[in-house]
Amino acid sequence: AQLLVDLGESYRTSDRATFLRDLDQFADDLRKLESENQGPALWETYALLAMFDWKGGTQAKGMRAVARRKGNYLAKARELKPNLPLLAWLDARYASEAEGKHKVDAWNEFCKQFPYDPRGFYSRALLVYNTHADEAKSAVADLKTAIALYPPYQDAHKLLLAISVRDGHLTQATEHIRQMRQSLQGDDRLNVDLMEVELTARIGDYERLETLVSGMMLSSRPQGLKALATAVRILLGDGEYSEVVELCDRVLEQSETAVGKLFRARANMLLGRFEDAQSAFDAIAMAPEDLDEEWRSLLSLWSDQCRRFPTLLTTTGMPDARDRLDLARILAVSGAKPERWLYLFAADGPVAA
């Protein structure tokens, strides 16, 4: 557990090259831990080692790959936890078409071995959705099987809705949500409401989105805040920053909520309105107890970015990887010439160098 904690800290605080070196060191430490044979065998250890040691070791670009395979960790993990989807995912991840193997074969075998495990059917559907868009029917069939085995399976419902939206079957998606709402109760019904919020945000029906979130705020403030966070996550990811401001304004008319102010400030920052955003961040920071603990780290991060970004936008060169994409989005939304920001969407290679 401590090895994972240290690796997480490296991911948050180190540059790419340092993190990759720490990743190789993590793999070495994990092997030493396994070789000492202290305590009971853990499938978690073998599964992690299988991820590092498949086909001879890690492949950190530009650095010596220190990992070397020392046993069939995948087989050991499977002995301890045979119905672990991660192991099928590893088989699928490294399947070689040249060797006559296909990524879907691992999930076919998993579904055959464990026909009552909905995770296998969902995972096979997800693979087909991501790689074979023309085979949507088989993905839909698998998702319906997964849902039949476990009706509250939220990820399966979401993927089924995503396929309906991608294929233009919006009426079908809406009908599916209606049926879910009728058949589920309690927290599961809240999940349905959140799915409807996510679906509405993704298809761009912003007027209805505001109505949904406002309605949930009126019926239950905690549920309304979850709906707001769900909607904002989608809108920020899609670059719809003005819509975030409008949605938060409507919510704040109903109820003064610190997280609503936080989201609005974030959107204003991405729109290049740094003074307004910083003023809002500072006001929230004056009363941190009004903000749920889960959002306080974002307040600190976004406020720091807001202070630094105006200067970074006037400089040349490649900024830090953690800032680069946000800076590119700000420049793009501002109408700056593509040559000013397009290179910022490049791969991480130049940053590591």
Coordinates of C-alpha atoms in Angstrom, one line a residue:
A1 CA 0.0 0.0 0.0
Q2 CA 2.8 2.4 0.8
L3 CA 4.5 1.7 -2.5
L4 CA 1.2 2.8 -4.3
V5 CA 1.0 5.9 -2.1
D6 CA 4.5 6.9 -3.0
L7 CA 3.9 6.3 -6.7
G8 CA 0.7 8.4 -6.6
E9 CA 2.7 11.2 -5.0
S10 CA 5.3 11.0 -7.8
Y11 CA 2.5 11.1 -10.4
R12 CA 1.1 14.3 -8.9
T13 CA 4.3 16.1 -8.3
S14 CA 6.9 14.9 -10.8
D15 CA 7.6 15.6 -14.5
R16 CA 7.0 12.8 -17.0
A17 CA 10.6 11.5 -17.1
T18 CA 10.9 11.3 -13.3
F19 CA 7.6 9.6 -13.0
L20 CA 8.6 6.9 -15.5
R21 CA 11.8 6.3 -13.6
D22 CA 9.8 6.0 -10.4
L23 CA 7.4 3.6 -12.2
D24 CA 10.3 1.3 -13.0
Q25 CA 11.5 1.5 -9.4
F26 CA 8.0 0.7 -8.2
A27 CA 8.1 -2.5 -10.3
D28 CA 11.5 -3.5 -8.9
D29 CA 10.3 -2.9 -5.4
L30 CA 7.2 -4.9 -6.0
R31 CA 9.2 -7.9 -7.3
K32 CA 11.4 -7.8 -4.2
L33 CA 8.3 -7.8 -2.0
E34 CA 6.9 -10.8 -3.9
S35 CA 10.2 -12.7 -3.7
E36 CA 10.5 -12.3 0.0
N37 CA 7.4 -14.5 0.4
Q38 CA 6.2 -12.8 3.5
G39 CA 2.6 -13.4 4.4
P40 CA -0.1 -14.9 2.2
A41 CA 0.1 -14.6 -1.6
L42 CA -1.8 -11.6 -2.9
W43 CA -3.4 -11.6 -6.3
E44 CA -3.1 -7.8 -6.3
T45 CA 0.7 -8.1 -6.3
Y46 CA 0.8 -10.7 -9.1
A47 CA -1.7 -8.7 -11.2
L48 CA 0.4 -5.5 -10.9
L49 CA 3.6 -7.5 -11.8
A50 CA 1.8 -9.0 -14.8
M51 CA 1.1 -5.5 -16.0
F52 CA 4.8 -4.5 -15.8
D53 CA 6.4 -7.7 -17.0
W54 CA 4.3 -8.7 -20.0
K55 CA 6.6 -9.4 -22.9
G56 CA 9.8 -8.7 -21.1
G57 CA 9.3 -5.6 -19.1
T58 CA 8.3 -2.0 -19.2
Q59 CA 9.2 0.2 -22.2
A60 CA 10.0 3.6 -20.8
K61 CA 11.0 5.6 -23.9
G62 CA 14.5 6.9 -23.9
M63 CA 15.5 5.0 -20.7
R64 CA 16.8 1.5 -19.9
A65 CA 13.9 -0.8 -19.2
V66 CA 14.9 -2.4 -15.9
A67 CA 12.0 -4.8 -15.5
R68 CA 12.6 -8.4 -16.5
R69 CA 10.0 -11.1 -16.4
K70 CA 10.6 -13.6 -13.5
G71 CA 7.8 -16.0 -13.7
N72 CA 4.3 -16.2 -15.0
Y73 CA 2.7 -13.6 -12.8
L74 CA -0.5 -13.6 -14.8
A75 CA -1.0 -17.3 -14.2
K76 CA -0.4 -16.9 -10.5
A77 CA -2.9 -14.1 -10.2
R78 CA -5.4 -16.2 -12.1
E79 CA -5.0 -19.1 -9.7
L80 CA -5.8 -16.8 -6.8
K81 CA -8.6 -14.8 -8.5
P82 CA -9.8 -16.6 -11.6
N83 CA -12.8 -14.3 -12.3
L84 CA -10.8 -11.0 -12.2
P85 CA -11.7 -8.9 -15.2
L86 CA -8.3 -7.1 -15.0
L87 CA -6.6 -10.4 -16.1
A88 CA -8.8 -10.7 -19.2
W89 CA -8.1 -7.0 -19.9
L90 CA -4.4 -7.8 -19.8
D91 CA -4.8 -10.6 -22.2
A92 CA -6.9 -8.4 -24.5
R93 CA -4.4 -5.5 -24.1
Y94 CA -1.5 -7.4 -25.4
A95 CA -3.2 -9.7 -27.9
S96 CA -1.2 -10.0 -31.1
E97 CA -3.0 -10.1 -34.3
A98 CA 0.1 -11.6 -35.9
E99 CA -0.2 -14.6 -33.6
G100 CA -3.8 -15.1 -34.7
K101 CA -5.1 -13.6 -31.5
H102 CA -7.7 -10.9 -31.3
K103 CA -8.4 -8.5 -28.4
V104 CA -12.0 -9.7 -28.1
D105 CA -10.9 -13.4 -27.7
A106 CA -10.0 -12.8 -24.0
W107 CA -13.4 -11.5 -23.2
N108 CA -15.1 -14.3 -25.2
E109 CA -13.3 -16.8 -23.0
F110 CA -14.2 -14.8 -19.8
C111 CA -17.9 -14.7 -20.7
K112 CA -17.8 -18.4 -21.5
Q113 CA -16.2 -19.3 -18.2
F114 CA -18.2 -16.9 -16.1
P115 CA -21.6 -16.6 -17.8
Y116 CA -23.2 -15.1 -14.7
D117 CA -20.6 -12.3 -14.3
P118 CA -22.0 -9.1 -15.8
R119 CA -18.5 -7.5 -15.9
G120 CA -17.4 -9.7 -18.7
F121 CA -20.3 -8.8 -21.0
Y122 CA -19.9 -5.1 -20.2
S123 CA -16.2 -5.2 -20.9
R124 CA -16.7 -7.0 -24.2
A125 CA -19.3 -4.4 -25.2
L126 CA -16.9 -1.6 -24.2
L127 CA -14.2 -3.0 -26.4
V128 CA -16.5 -3.4 -29.4
Y129 CA -17.8 0.1 -28.8
N130 CA -14.3 1.6 -28.9
T131 CA -12.9 -0.5 -31.7
H132 CA -15.7 -1.7 -34.0
A133 CA -18.4 0.9 -34.3
D134 CA -20.1 -1.1 -37.1
E135 CA -20.8 -4.0 -34.6
A136 CA -23.1 -2.0 -32.3
K137 CA -25.7 -4.7 -32.3
S138 CA -23.4 -7.2 -30.5
A139 CA -22.4 -4.5 -28.0
V140 CA -26.0 -3.7 -27.3
A141 CA -26.8 -7.4 -26.8
D142 CA -24.0 -7.8 -24.3
L143 CA -25.1 -4.7 -22.4
K144 CA -28.6 -6.0 -22.1
T145 CA -27.3 -9.3 -20.8
A146 CA -25.1 -7.4 -18.2
I147 CA -28.1 -5.4 -17.1
A148 CA -30.3 -8.5 -16.9
L149 CA -27.7 -10.1 -14.6
Y150 CA -27.4 -6.9 -12.5
P151 CA -30.1 -4.3 -13.1
P152 CA -28.4 -1.4 -11.3
Y153 CA -25.2 -1.8 -13.4
Q154 CA -24.6 1.9 -13.9
D155 CA -21.7 1.7 -16.3
A156 CA -23.6 -0.7 -18.5
H157 CA -26.6 1.6 -18.6
K158 CA -24.4 4.6 -19.5
L159 CA -22.7 2.7 -22.3
L160 CA -26.0 1.6 -23.7
L161 CA -27.2 5.2 -23.7
A162 CA -23.9 6.3 -25.3
I163 CA -24.4 3.9 -28.1
S164 CA -28.0 5.1 -28.6
V165 CA -26.8 8.7 -28.7
R166 CA -23.9 8.0 -31.1
D167 CA -26.2 6.2 -33.5
G168 CA -28.8 9.0 -33.4
H169 CA -31.4 7.0 -31.4
L170 CA -32.3 9.7 -29.0
T171 CA -35.9 8.6 -28.5
Q172 CA -34.7 5.1 -27.7
A173 CA -32.2 6.6 -25.1
T174 CA -35.0 8.7 -23.5
E175 CA -37.3 5.7 -23.3
H176 CA -34.5 3.6 -21.7
I177 CA -34.1 6.2 -19.0
R178 CA -37.9 6.3 -18.4
Q179 CA -38.0 2.5 -18.0
M180 CA -35.0 2.6 -15.6
R181 CA -36.7 5.2 -13.5
Q182 CA -39.8 3.1 -13.2
S183 CA -38.0 -0.1 -12.3
L184 CA -35.4 1.2 -9.8
Q185 CA -35.7 2.7 -6.3
G186 CA -33.7 4.8 -3.8
D187 CA -30.1 5.6 -4.7
D188 CA -30.5 3.7 -7.9
R189 CA -33.1 6.2 -9.0
L190 CA -30.7 9.0 -8.2
N191 CA -28.2 7.4 -10.5
V192 CA -30.8 7.4 -13.2
D193 CA -31.4 11.1 -12.7
L194 CA -27.6 11.7 -13.0
M195 CA -27.5 9.6 -16.2
E196 CA -30.2 11.8 -17.7
V197 CA -28.3 14.9 -16.7
E198 CA -25.2 13.4 -18.4
L199 CA -27.0 12.4 -21.5
T200 CA -28.7 15.8 -21.8
A201 CA -25.3 17.5 -21.5
R202 CA -23.7 15.3 -24.1
I203 CA -26.4 15.9 -26.7
G204 CA -26.2 19.6 -26.1
D205 CA -29.8 20.3 -25.0
Y206 CA -28.7 23.0 -22.6
E207 CA -32.1 24.5 -21.9
R208 CA -33.4 21.1 -20.7
L209 CA -30.1 20.6 -18.8
E210 CA -30.7 23.8 -16.8
T211 CA -34.3 22.7 -16.1
L212 CA -33.1 19.2 -14.9
V213 CA -30.4 20.5 -12.6
S214 CA -32.6 23.3 -11.2
G215 CA -35.4 20.8 -10.5
M216 CA -33.1 18.5 -8.7
M217 CA -31.8 21.4 -6.6
L218 CA -35.3 22.2 -5.6
S219 CA -36.2 18.7 -4.6
S220 CA -32.9 17.9 -2.8
R221 CA -29.9 20.2 -2.5
P222 CA -27.4 17.3 -2.1
Q223 CA -28.8 15.6 -5.2
G224 CA -28.9 18.9 -7.1
L225 CA -25.2 19.5 -6.3
K226 CA -24.3 16.1 -7.6
A227 CA -26.3 16.9 -10.8
L228 CA -24.5 20.2 -11.2
A229 CA -21.1 18.5 -10.8
T230 CA -22.0 15.9 -13.4
A231 CA -23.2 18.5 -15.9
V232 CA -20.2 20.7 -15.3
R233 CA -17.8 17.8 -15.8
I234 CA -19.3 17.2 -19.3
L235 CA -19.5 20.8 -20.3
L236 CA -16.0 21.6 -19.3
G237 CA -14.7 18.6 -21.1
D238 CA -16.6 19.7 -24.2
G239 CA -15.3 23.3 -24.0
E240 CA -18.7 24.7 -23.3
Y241 CA -17.5 27.2 -20.8
S242 CA -20.2 29.9 -21.4
E243 CA -22.8 27.2 -20.8
V244 CA -21.2 26.4 -17.5
V245 CA -21.4 30.1 -16.5
E246 CA -25.1 30.2 -17.4
L247 CA -25.9 27.0 -15.7
C248 CA -24.1 28.1 -12.5
D249 CA -25.9 31.5 -12.6
R250 CA -29.2 29.8 -12.7
V251 CA -28.3 27.5 -9.8
L252 CA -27.0 30.4 -7.7
E253 CA -30.2 32.3 -8.2
Q254 CA -31.9 29.4 -6.4
S255 CA -29.3 28.7 -3.7
E256 CA -26.0 30.3 -2.7
T257 CA -23.6 27.4 -3.0
A258 CA -19.8 27.6 -2.8
V259 CA -19.3 24.8 -5.4
G260 CA -21.5 26.6 -7.9
K261 CA -19.3 29.7 -7.5
L262 CA -16.2 27.5 -7.8
F263 CA -17.4 26.0 -11.1
R264 CA -18.4 29.4 -12.5
A265 CA -15.0 30.8 -11.6
R266 CA -13.3 27.8 -13.3
A267 CA -15.3 28.5 -16.5
N268 CA -14.5 32.2 -16.4
M269 CA -10.8 31.4 -16.1
L270 CA -11.0 29.2 -19.2
L271 CA -12.8 32.0 -20.9
G272 CA -9.8 34.3 -20.1
R273 CA -11.7 36.3 -17.5
F274 CA -8.9 36.1 -15.0
E275 CA -9.8 39.0 -12.7
D276 CA -13.4 37.8 -12.2
A277 CA -12.2 34.3 -11.7
Q278 CA -9.5 35.2 -9.2
S279 CA -11.8 37.4 -7.2
A280 CA -14.3 34.5 -6.9
F281 CA -11.5 32.0 -5.9
D282 CA -10.3 34.4 -3.2
A283 CA -13.8 34.9 -1.9
I284 CA -14.3 31.1 -1.6
A285 CA -11.0 30.7 0.1
M286 CA -12.0 33.2 2.7
A287 CA -14.7 30.7 3.9
P288 CA -13.3 27.2 3.1
E289 CA -15.8 25.6 5.5
D290 CA -18.6 26.4 3.0
L291 CA -16.9 24.2 0.4
D292 CA -17.1 20.4 0.7
E293 CA -13.8 18.9 1.4
E294 CA -13.7 17.0 -1.9
W295 CA -13.5 20.3 -3.8
R296 CA -10.9 22.1 -1.7
S297 CA -8.0 20.7 -3.5
L298 CA -9.4 21.9 -6.8
L299 CA -9.9 25.3 -5.4
S300 CA -6.2 25.5 -4.5
L301 CA -5.2 24.1 -7.9
W302 CA -7.5 26.4 -10.0
S303 CA -6.7 29.5 -8.0
D304 CA -2.9 28.9 -8.5
Q305 CA -3.4 28.4 -12.2
C306 CA -5.5 31.6 -12.4
R307 CA -2.6 33.6 -10.9
R308 CA 0.0 32.1 -13.2
F309 CA -1.8 31.8 -16.5
P310 CA -1.9 35.5 -17.5
T311 CA 1.9 35.5 -17.5
L312 CA 2.3 32.1 -19.2
L313 CA 0.0 33.2 -22.0
T314 CA 2.5 36.0 -22.9
T315 CA 5.5 33.7 -23.0
T316 CA 6.8 31.4 -25.6
G317 CA 8.0 27.8 -25.3
M318 CA 6.4 24.7 -24.0
P319 CA 4.7 25.1 -20.6
D320 CA 4.5 22.3 -18.0
A321 CA 2.3 19.3 -19.0
R322 CA -0.2 20.0 -16.3
D323 CA -0.9 23.5 -17.6
R324 CA -0.4 23.0 -21.3
L325 CA -3.9 21.8 -22.4
D326 CA -5.7 24.4 -20.3
L327 CA -3.6 27.2 -21.9
A328 CA -4.3 25.8 -25.3
R329 CA -8.0 25.8 -24.7
I330 CA -7.9 29.4 -23.4
L331 CA -6.1 30.6 -26.4
A332 CA -8.4 28.7 -28.8
V333 CA -11.5 30.1 -27.2
S334 CA -10.1 33.6 -27.3
G335 CA -9.8 33.5 -31.1
A336 CA -6.0 33.5 -31.1
K337 CA -4.3 32.3 -34.3
P338 CA -3.9 28.5 -34.5
E339 CA -0.1 28.7 -34.7
R340 CA -0.2 30.3 -31.3
W341 CA -1.9 27.4 -29.6
L342 CA -2.1 24.3 -31.8
Y343 CA 1.4 23.0 -30.9
L344 CA 0.3 22.9 -27.2
F345 CA -1.9 19.9 -28.1
A346 CA 1.2 17.9 -29.1
A347 CA 2.1 14.7 -27.5
D348 CA 4.0 14.6 -24.2
G349 CA 7.4 13.8 -25.8
P350 CA 8.7 17.4 -26.0
V351 CA 7.7 17.9 -22.4
A352 CA 9.7 14.9 -21.2
A353 CA 12.7 16.0 -23.3

